[in-house]
Short mmCIF file of C-alpha atoms in Angstrom, two decimals:
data_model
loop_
_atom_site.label_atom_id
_atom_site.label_comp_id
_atom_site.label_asym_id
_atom_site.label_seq_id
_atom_site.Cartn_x
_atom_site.Cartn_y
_atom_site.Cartn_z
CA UNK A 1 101.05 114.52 92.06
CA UNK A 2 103.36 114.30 95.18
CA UNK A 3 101.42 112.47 97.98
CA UNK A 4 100.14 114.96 100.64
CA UNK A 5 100.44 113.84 104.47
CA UNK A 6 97.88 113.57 106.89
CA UNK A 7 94.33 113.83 104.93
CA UNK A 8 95.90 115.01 101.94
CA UNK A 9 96.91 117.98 104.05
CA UNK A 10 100.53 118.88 105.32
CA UNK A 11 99.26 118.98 108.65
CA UNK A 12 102.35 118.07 110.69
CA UNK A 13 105.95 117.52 110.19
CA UNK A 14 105.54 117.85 106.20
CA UNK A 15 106.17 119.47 105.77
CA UNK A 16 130.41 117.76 100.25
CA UNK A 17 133.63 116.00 102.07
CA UNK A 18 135.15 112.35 103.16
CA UNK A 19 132.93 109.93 104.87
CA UNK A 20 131.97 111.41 107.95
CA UNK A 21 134.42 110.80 111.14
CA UNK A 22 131.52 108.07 113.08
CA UNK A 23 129.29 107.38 110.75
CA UNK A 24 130.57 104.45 109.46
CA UNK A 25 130.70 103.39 113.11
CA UNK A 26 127.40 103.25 114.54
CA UNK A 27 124.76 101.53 112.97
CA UNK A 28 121.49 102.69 114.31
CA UNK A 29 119.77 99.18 113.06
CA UNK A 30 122.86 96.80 114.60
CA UNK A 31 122.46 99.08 117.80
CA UNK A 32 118.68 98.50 118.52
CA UNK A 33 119.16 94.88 118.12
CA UNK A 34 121.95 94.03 120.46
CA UNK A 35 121.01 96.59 122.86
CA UNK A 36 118.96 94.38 125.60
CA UNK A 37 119.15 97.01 128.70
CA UNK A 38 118.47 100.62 128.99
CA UNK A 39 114.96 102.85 128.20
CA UNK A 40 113.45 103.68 125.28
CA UNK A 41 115.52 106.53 124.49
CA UNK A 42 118.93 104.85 125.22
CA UNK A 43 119.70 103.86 121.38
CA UNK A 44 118.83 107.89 120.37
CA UNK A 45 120.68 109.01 123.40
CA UNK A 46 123.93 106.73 121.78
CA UNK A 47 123.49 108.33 118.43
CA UNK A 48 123.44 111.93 119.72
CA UNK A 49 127.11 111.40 120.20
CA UNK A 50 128.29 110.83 116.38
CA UNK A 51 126.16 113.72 114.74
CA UNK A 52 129.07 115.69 114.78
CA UNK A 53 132.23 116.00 112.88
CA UNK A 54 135.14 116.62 113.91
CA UNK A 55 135.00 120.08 112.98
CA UNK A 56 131.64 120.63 114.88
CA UNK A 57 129.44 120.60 111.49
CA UNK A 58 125.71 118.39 111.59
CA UNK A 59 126.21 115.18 109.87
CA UNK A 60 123.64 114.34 107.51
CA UNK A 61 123.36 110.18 107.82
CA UNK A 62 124.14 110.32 111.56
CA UNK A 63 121.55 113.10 112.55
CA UNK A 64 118.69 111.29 109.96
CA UNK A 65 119.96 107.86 112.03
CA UNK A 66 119.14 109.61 115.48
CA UNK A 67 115.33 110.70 114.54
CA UNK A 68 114.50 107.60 113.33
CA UNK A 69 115.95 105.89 116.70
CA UNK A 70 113.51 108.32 118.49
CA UNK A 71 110.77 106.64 116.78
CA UNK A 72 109.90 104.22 118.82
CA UNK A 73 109.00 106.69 121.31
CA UNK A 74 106.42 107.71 119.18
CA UNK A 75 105.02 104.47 118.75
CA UNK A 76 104.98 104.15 122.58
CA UNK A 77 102.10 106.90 122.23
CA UNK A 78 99.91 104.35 119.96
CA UNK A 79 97.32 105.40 117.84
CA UNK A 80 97.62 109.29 118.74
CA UNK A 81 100.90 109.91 116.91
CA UNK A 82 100.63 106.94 113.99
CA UNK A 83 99.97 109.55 111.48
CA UNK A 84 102.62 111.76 113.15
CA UNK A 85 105.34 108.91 113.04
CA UNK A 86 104.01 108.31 109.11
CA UNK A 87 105.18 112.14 108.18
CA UNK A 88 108.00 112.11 110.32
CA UNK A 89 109.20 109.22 108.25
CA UNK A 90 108.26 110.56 105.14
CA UNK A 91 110.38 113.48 106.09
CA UNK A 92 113.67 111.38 107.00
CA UNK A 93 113.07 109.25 103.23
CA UNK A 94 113.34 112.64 101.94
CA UNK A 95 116.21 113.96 103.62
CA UNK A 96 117.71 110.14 102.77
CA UNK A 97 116.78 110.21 99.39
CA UNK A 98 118.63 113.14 98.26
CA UNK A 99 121.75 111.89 100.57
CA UNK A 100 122.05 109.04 99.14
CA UNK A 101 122.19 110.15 95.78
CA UNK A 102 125.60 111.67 96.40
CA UNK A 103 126.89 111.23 99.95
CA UNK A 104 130.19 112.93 99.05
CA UNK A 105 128.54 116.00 98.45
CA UNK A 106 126.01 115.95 100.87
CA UNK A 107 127.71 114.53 103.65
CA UNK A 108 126.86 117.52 105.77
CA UNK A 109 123.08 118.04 106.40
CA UNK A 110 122.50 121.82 105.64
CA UNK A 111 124.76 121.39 102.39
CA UNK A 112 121.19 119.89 101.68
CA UNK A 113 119.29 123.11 102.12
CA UNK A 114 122.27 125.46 100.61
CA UNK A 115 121.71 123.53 97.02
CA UNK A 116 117.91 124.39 97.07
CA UNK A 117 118.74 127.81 98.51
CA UNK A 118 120.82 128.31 95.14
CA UNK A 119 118.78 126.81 92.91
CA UNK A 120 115.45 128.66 94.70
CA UNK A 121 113.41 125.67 94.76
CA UNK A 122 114.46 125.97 99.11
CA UNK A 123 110.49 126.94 99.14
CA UNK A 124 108.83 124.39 97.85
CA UNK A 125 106.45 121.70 99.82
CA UNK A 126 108.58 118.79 98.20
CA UNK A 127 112.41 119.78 99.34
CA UNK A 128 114.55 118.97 101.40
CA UNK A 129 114.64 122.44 103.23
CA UNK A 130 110.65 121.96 103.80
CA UNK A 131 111.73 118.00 105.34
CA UNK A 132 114.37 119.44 107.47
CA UNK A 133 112.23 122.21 108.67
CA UNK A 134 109.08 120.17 109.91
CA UNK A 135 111.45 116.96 111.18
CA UNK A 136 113.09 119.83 113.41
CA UNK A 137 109.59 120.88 114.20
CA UNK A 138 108.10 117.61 114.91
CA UNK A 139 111.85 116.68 117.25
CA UNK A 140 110.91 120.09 119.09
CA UNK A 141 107.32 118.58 119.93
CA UNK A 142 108.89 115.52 121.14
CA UNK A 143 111.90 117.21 123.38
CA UNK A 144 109.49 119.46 124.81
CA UNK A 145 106.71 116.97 125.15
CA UNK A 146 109.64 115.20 127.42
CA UNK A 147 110.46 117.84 129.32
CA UNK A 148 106.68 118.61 130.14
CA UNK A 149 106.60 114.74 131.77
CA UNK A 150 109.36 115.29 133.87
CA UNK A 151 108.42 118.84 135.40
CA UNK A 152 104.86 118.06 135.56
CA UNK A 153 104.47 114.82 137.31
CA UNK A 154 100.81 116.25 138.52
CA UNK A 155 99.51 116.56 134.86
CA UNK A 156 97.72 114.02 132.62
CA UNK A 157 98.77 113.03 129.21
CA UNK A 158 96.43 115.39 127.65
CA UNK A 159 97.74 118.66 129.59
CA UNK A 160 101.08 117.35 128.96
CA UNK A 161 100.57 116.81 124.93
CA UNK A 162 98.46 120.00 124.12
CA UNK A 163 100.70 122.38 125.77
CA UNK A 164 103.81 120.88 123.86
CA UNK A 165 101.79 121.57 121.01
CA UNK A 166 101.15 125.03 122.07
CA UNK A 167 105.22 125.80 122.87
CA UNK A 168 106.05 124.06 119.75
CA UNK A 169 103.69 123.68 116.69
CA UNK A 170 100.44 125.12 116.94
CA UNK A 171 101.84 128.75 115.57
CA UNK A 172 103.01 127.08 112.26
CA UNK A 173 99.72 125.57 112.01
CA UNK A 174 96.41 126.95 110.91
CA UNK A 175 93.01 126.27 112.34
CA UNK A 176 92.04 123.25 110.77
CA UNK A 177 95.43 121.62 110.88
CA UNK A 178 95.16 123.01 114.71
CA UNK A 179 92.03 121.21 115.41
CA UNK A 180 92.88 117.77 113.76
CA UNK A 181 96.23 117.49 116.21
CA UNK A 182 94.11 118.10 118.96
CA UNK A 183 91.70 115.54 118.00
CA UNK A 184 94.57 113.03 118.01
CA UNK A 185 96.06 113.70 120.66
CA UNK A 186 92.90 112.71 122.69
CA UNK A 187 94.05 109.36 121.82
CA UNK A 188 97.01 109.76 123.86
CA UNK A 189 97.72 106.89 126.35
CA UNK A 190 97.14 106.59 130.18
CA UNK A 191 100.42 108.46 131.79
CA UNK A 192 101.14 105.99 133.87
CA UNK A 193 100.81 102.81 131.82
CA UNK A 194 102.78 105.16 129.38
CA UNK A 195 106.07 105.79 131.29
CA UNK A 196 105.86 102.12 132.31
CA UNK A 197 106.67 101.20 128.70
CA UNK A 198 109.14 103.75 128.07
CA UNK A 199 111.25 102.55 131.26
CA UNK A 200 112.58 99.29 130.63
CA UNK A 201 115.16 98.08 132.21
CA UNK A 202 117.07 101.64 132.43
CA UNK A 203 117.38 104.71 134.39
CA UNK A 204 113.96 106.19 133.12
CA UNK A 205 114.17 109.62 134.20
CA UNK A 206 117.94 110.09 134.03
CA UNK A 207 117.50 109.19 130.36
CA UNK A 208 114.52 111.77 129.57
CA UNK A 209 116.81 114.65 131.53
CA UNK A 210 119.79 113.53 128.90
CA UNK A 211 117.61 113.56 126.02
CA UNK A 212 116.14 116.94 126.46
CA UNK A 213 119.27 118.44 127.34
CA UNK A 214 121.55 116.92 124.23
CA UNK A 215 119.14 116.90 121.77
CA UNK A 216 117.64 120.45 122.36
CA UNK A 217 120.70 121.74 121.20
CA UNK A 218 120.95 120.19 118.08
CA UNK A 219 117.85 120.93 116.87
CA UNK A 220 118.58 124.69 117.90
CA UNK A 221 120.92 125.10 115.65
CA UNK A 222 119.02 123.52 112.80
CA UNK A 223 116.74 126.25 113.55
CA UNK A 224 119.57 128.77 113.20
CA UNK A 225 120.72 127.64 110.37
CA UNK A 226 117.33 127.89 108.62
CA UNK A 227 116.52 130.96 109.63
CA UNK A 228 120.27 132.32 108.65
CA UNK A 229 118.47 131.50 105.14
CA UNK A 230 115.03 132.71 105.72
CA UNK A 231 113.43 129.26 105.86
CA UNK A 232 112.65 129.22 109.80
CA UNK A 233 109.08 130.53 109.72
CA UNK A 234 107.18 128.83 107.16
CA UNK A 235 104.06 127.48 107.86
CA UNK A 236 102.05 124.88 106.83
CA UNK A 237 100.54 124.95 103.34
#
């Protein structure tokens, strides 16, 4: 039986060509360990620029290689979003999984989702259109999360976190899933002592501003792309 996140319910983010031009390049590992300077988001903010090929398609290993660089932004957050950062991982393995098992063919990322489409498995909670489709939801949270911090410097982490849940993933979600996010996210950190540890050494707020407005366009057209299939507005199971 396939393992079911968050309380054995899919709560939250459950849910071919060449060797792409950049991916071979940057090396989301080799880049968080040499990179001394900068915020939190710096090393995501670096991937961001190979994602793309040449001919403007989504890369499969370079997008994958930018979520899991914003994972340490998650962890920031502590024990609110573990079991977020636990399915949001899950979801990347999957994506990964399938990837690696022939990165020729899958080299771009919705060639993923158009080989379940055909075969009509696209639907179920164990493919890779399902992964794609809650890691774009749970990146959504995130951005907008973001976004919230930097045009509401009055609010506190709460009314920052529920009404990015609100905007984001609280439609997909039913009322039990609804209820258990809240309840996490009353574990959310002080704000200050929060954006304190994001900071670092770098430009703090120039960085969130960057990361909002380059990654909110890649996840839109994920988003496009899925619904151009019909696979935008599942919800949770």
């Amino acid at each position: 039986m396939e393992r079911a996140s968050f309380f054995s319910l899919r709560f939250f983010f459950v849910g071919g060509s060449a060797s792409p031009p950049h991916a071979e390049e940057f090396d989301p590992c080799s880049y968080l360990t040499v990179t001394m300077e900068g915020t939190v988001f710096s090393p995501s903010l670096e991937g961001m620029k190979h994602v793309k090929s040449d001919g403007g398609e989504m890369l499969t290993k370079p997008f994958l290689d930018v979520c899991k660089l914003v994972l340490p932004v998650l962890d920031k957050f502590g024990a609110a979003m573990a079991l977020v950062k636990t399915d949001v991982g899950g979801n990347i393995s999957r994506l990964e999984n399938k990837y690696s098992s022939n990165p020729s063919e899958f080299n771009l990322l919705y060639s993923l989702v158009r080989v379940e489409i055909e075969a009509n498995t696209a639907k179920s909670s164990s493919s890779c259109t399902n992964g794609l489709l809650w890691l774009t939801r749970a990146m959504d949270f995130l951005v907008e999360l973001v976004r919230n911090l930097l045009e509401h410097p009055d609010w506190t982490m709460s009314q920052v976190c529920n009404d990015s849940y609100s905007k984001t993933l609280k439609k997909f979600h039913g009322w039990l899933a609804s209820s258990s996010f809240t309840v996490a996210l009353k574990l959310a950190p002080d704000r200050k002592k929060f954006m304190e540890v994001l900071g670092g050494s770098g430009d703090l707020q120039a960085d969130m501003e960057r990361f909002c407005s380059t990654f909110s366009p890649l996840l839109a057209e994920n988003h496009k792309f899925l619904d151009s299939v019909g696979m935008d507005n599942l919800k949770a199971s």
